[in-house]
mmCIF file of C-alpha atoms in Angstrom:
data_model
loop_
_atom_site.group_PDB
_atom_site.id
_atom_site.type_symbol
_atom_site.label_atom_id
_atom_site.label_comp_id
_atom_site.label_asym_id
_atom_site.label_seq_id
_atom_site.Cartn_x
_atom_site.Cartn_y
_atom_site.Cartn_z
ATOM 1 C CA UNK O 1 0.000 0.000 0.000
ATOM 2 C CA UNK O 2 1.266 3.478 -0.888
ATOM 3 C CA UNK O 3 2.144 5.549 2.166
ATOM 4 C CA UNK O 4 -0.284 8.367 2.768
ATOM 5 C CA UNK O 5 0.911 11.326 4.812
ATOM 6 C CA UNK O 6 -1.212 13.184 7.319
ATOM 7 C CA UNK O 7 -1.658 16.895 7.688
ATOM 8 C CA UNK O 8 -1.672 18.500 11.146
ATOM 9 C CA UNK O 9 -5.458 18.652 11.406
ATOM 10 C CA UNK O 10 -5.817 15.071 10.169
ATOM 11 C CA UNK O 11 -3.358 13.962 12.840
ATOM 12 C CA UNK O 12 -5.296 15.822 15.555
ATOM 13 C CA UNK O 13 -8.612 14.311 14.460
ATOM 14 C CA UNK O 14 -7.086 10.829 14.328
ATOM 15 C CA UNK O 15 -5.641 11.284 17.828
ATOM 16 C CA UNK O 16 -8.999 12.466 19.160
ATOM 17 C CA UNK O 17 -10.724 9.395 17.702
ATOM 18 C CA UNK O 18 -8.039 7.195 19.282
ATOM 19 C CA UNK O 19 -8.495 8.908 22.653
ATOM 20 C CA UNK O 20 -12.301 8.633 22.753
ATOM 21 C CA UNK O 21 -13.224 6.355 25.668
ATOM 22 C CA UNK O 22 -16.618 5.567 24.125
ATOM 23 C CA UNK O 23 -17.841 5.393 20.550
ATOM 24 C CA UNK O 24 -16.530 8.340 18.544
ATOM 25 C CA UNK O 25 -18.973 10.275 16.385
ATOM 26 C CA UNK O 26 -19.019 13.699 14.742
ATOM 27 C CA UNK O 27 -20.218 15.879 17.620
ATOM 28 C CA UNK O 28 -17.980 14.348 20.292
ATOM 29 C CA UNK O 29 -14.970 14.467 17.964
ATOM 30 C CA UNK O 30 -15.716 18.102 17.056
ATOM 31 C CA UNK O 31 -16.057 19.081 20.723
ATOM 32 C CA UNK O 32 -12.868 17.248 21.731
ATOM 33 C CA UNK O 33 -10.829 18.762 18.890
ATOM 34 C CA UNK O 34 -11.902 22.249 19.948
ATOM 35 C CA UNK O 35 -11.235 21.527 23.623
ATOM 36 C CA UNK O 36 -7.809 19.980 23.019
ATOM 37 C CA UNK O 37 -6.579 22.611 20.560
ATOM 38 C CA UNK O 38 -8.310 25.727 21.849
ATOM 39 C CA UNK O 39 -9.355 26.462 18.272
ATOM 40 C CA UNK O 40 -12.797 27.313 16.951
ATOM 41 C CA UNK O 41 -13.483 24.725 14.247
ATOM 42 C CA UNK O 42 -16.520 24.133 12.082
ATOM 43 C CA UNK O 43 -18.351 20.850 12.207
ATOM 44 C CA UNK O 44 -18.028 20.574 8.424
ATOM 45 C CA UNK O 45 -14.218 20.741 8.686
ATOM 46 C CA UNK O 46 -14.278 17.815 11.104
ATOM 47 C CA UNK O 47 -16.692 15.801 8.950
ATOM 48 C CA UNK O 48 -14.635 16.411 5.804
ATOM 49 C CA UNK O 49 -11.509 15.284 7.648
ATOM 50 C CA UNK O 50 -13.190 12.175 9.056
ATOM 51 C CA UNK O 51 -14.333 11.113 5.589
ATOM 52 C CA UNK O 52 -10.902 11.866 4.108
ATOM 53 C CA UNK O 53 -9.235 9.747 6.811
ATOM 54 C CA UNK O 54 -11.689 6.963 6.082
ATOM 55 C CA UNK O 55 -10.915 7.236 2.368
ATOM 56 C CA UNK O 56 -7.192 6.974 3.148
ATOM 57 C CA UNK O 57 -7.870 3.827 5.188
ATOM 58 C CA UNK O 58 -6.996 5.244 8.630
ATOM 59 C CA UNK O 59 -10.569 5.136 9.955
ATOM 60 C CA UNK O 60 -13.592 2.924 9.465
ATOM 61 C CA UNK O 61 -17.165 3.879 10.217
ATOM 62 C CA UNK O 62 -20.528 2.303 10.772
ATOM 63 C CA UNK O 63 -24.006 3.616 11.341
ATOM 64 C CA UNK O 64 -25.541 3.290 14.803
ATOM 65 C CA UNK O 65 -29.208 2.872 15.570
ATOM 66 C CA UNK O 66 -31.737 5.674 15.322
ATOM 67 C CA UNK O 67 -32.535 7.508 18.541
ATOM 68 C CA UNK O 68 -35.548 9.562 19.595
ATOM 69 C CA UNK O 69 -33.276 12.314 20.931
ATOM 70 C CA UNK O 70 -31.933 12.838 17.407
ATOM 71 C CA UNK O 71 -35.368 12.808 15.793
ATOM 72 C CA UNK O 72 -34.885 9.282 14.484
ATOM 73 C CA UNK O 73 -31.550 10.103 12.806
ATOM 74 C CA UNK O 74 -28.656 7.696 13.113
ATOM 75 C CA UNK O 75 -25.100 8.487 14.222
ATOM 76 C CA UNK O 76 -22.028 7.467 12.244
ATOM 77 C CA UNK O 77 -19.385 6.016 14.575
ATOM 78 C CA UNK O 78 -15.690 6.146 13.670
ATOM 79 C CA UNK O 79 -12.878 3.816 14.752
ATOM 80 C CA UNK O 80 -9.174 3.513 14.024
ATOM 81 C CA UNK O 81 -8.064 0.878 11.556
ATOM 82 C CA UNK O 82 -4.752 -0.971 11.738
ATOM 83 C CA UNK O 83 -3.385 1.521 9.207
ATOM 84 C CA UNK O 84 -4.508 4.370 11.466
ATOM 85 C CA UNK O 85 -2.719 2.864 14.445
ATOM 86 C CA UNK O 86 0.451 2.387 12.363
ATOM 87 C CA UNK O 87 0.259 5.982 11.111
ATOM 88 C CA UNK O 88 -0.042 7.365 14.638
ATOM 89 C CA UNK O 89 2.829 5.170 15.862
ATOM 90 C CA UNK O 90 4.996 6.326 12.942
ATOM 91 C CA UNK O 91 4.202 9.979 13.663
ATOM 92 C CA UNK O 92 4.997 9.541 17.348
ATOM 93 C CA UNK O 93 8.354 7.919 16.539
ATOM 94 C CA UNK O 94 9.347 10.681 14.099
ATOM 95 C CA UNK O 95 8.359 13.445 16.503
ATOM 96 C CA UNK O 96 10.188 11.739 19.369
ATOM 97 C CA UNK O 97 13.385 11.419 17.291
ATOM 98 C CA UNK O 98 13.159 15.063 16.266
ATOM 99 C CA UNK O 99 12.639 16.281 19.845
ATOM 100 C CA UNK O 100 15.551 14.142 21.035
ATOM 101 C CA UNK O 101 17.764 15.609 18.288
ATOM 102 C CA UNK O 102 17.427 19.151 19.647
ATOM 103 C CA UNK O 103 20.700 19.996 21.395
ATOM 104 C CA UNK O 104 20.468 20.807 25.105
ATOM 105 C CA UNK O 105 20.181 24.548 25.662
ATOM 106 C CA UNK O 106 19.060 25.240 22.080
ATOM 107 C CA UNK O 107 15.836 26.931 23.161
ATOM 108 C CA UNK O 108 17.649 29.154 25.661
ATOM 109 C CA UNK O 109 19.957 30.408 22.886
ATOM 110 C CA UNK O 110 17.004 31.299 20.678
ATOM 111 C CA UNK O 111 15.069 33.082 23.411
ATOM 112 C CA UNK O 112 17.987 34.886 25.045
#
């Protein structure tokens, strides 16, 4: 399979889905992304990203049952795939190597 790279927002959304303790769906993902990043984000941006991540093979989704509280509408639940887990592990490894490569005192030199 061809390697597909993630943008920053895609990575954040994927991490939020991974961190969801219960079933992850649009509203909870949207709320968590905003809470974790401190950014104001549109629901449509989150939905577009979820579908793009699913298209890339990093997420899968399935429809839940209809509920009265949603006027009979169903929720789409998202979950990480094996490819999504591998992508997040790869990103974590790269970021860890890069942080470890920063020489001690480098930030003090820049700020001082």
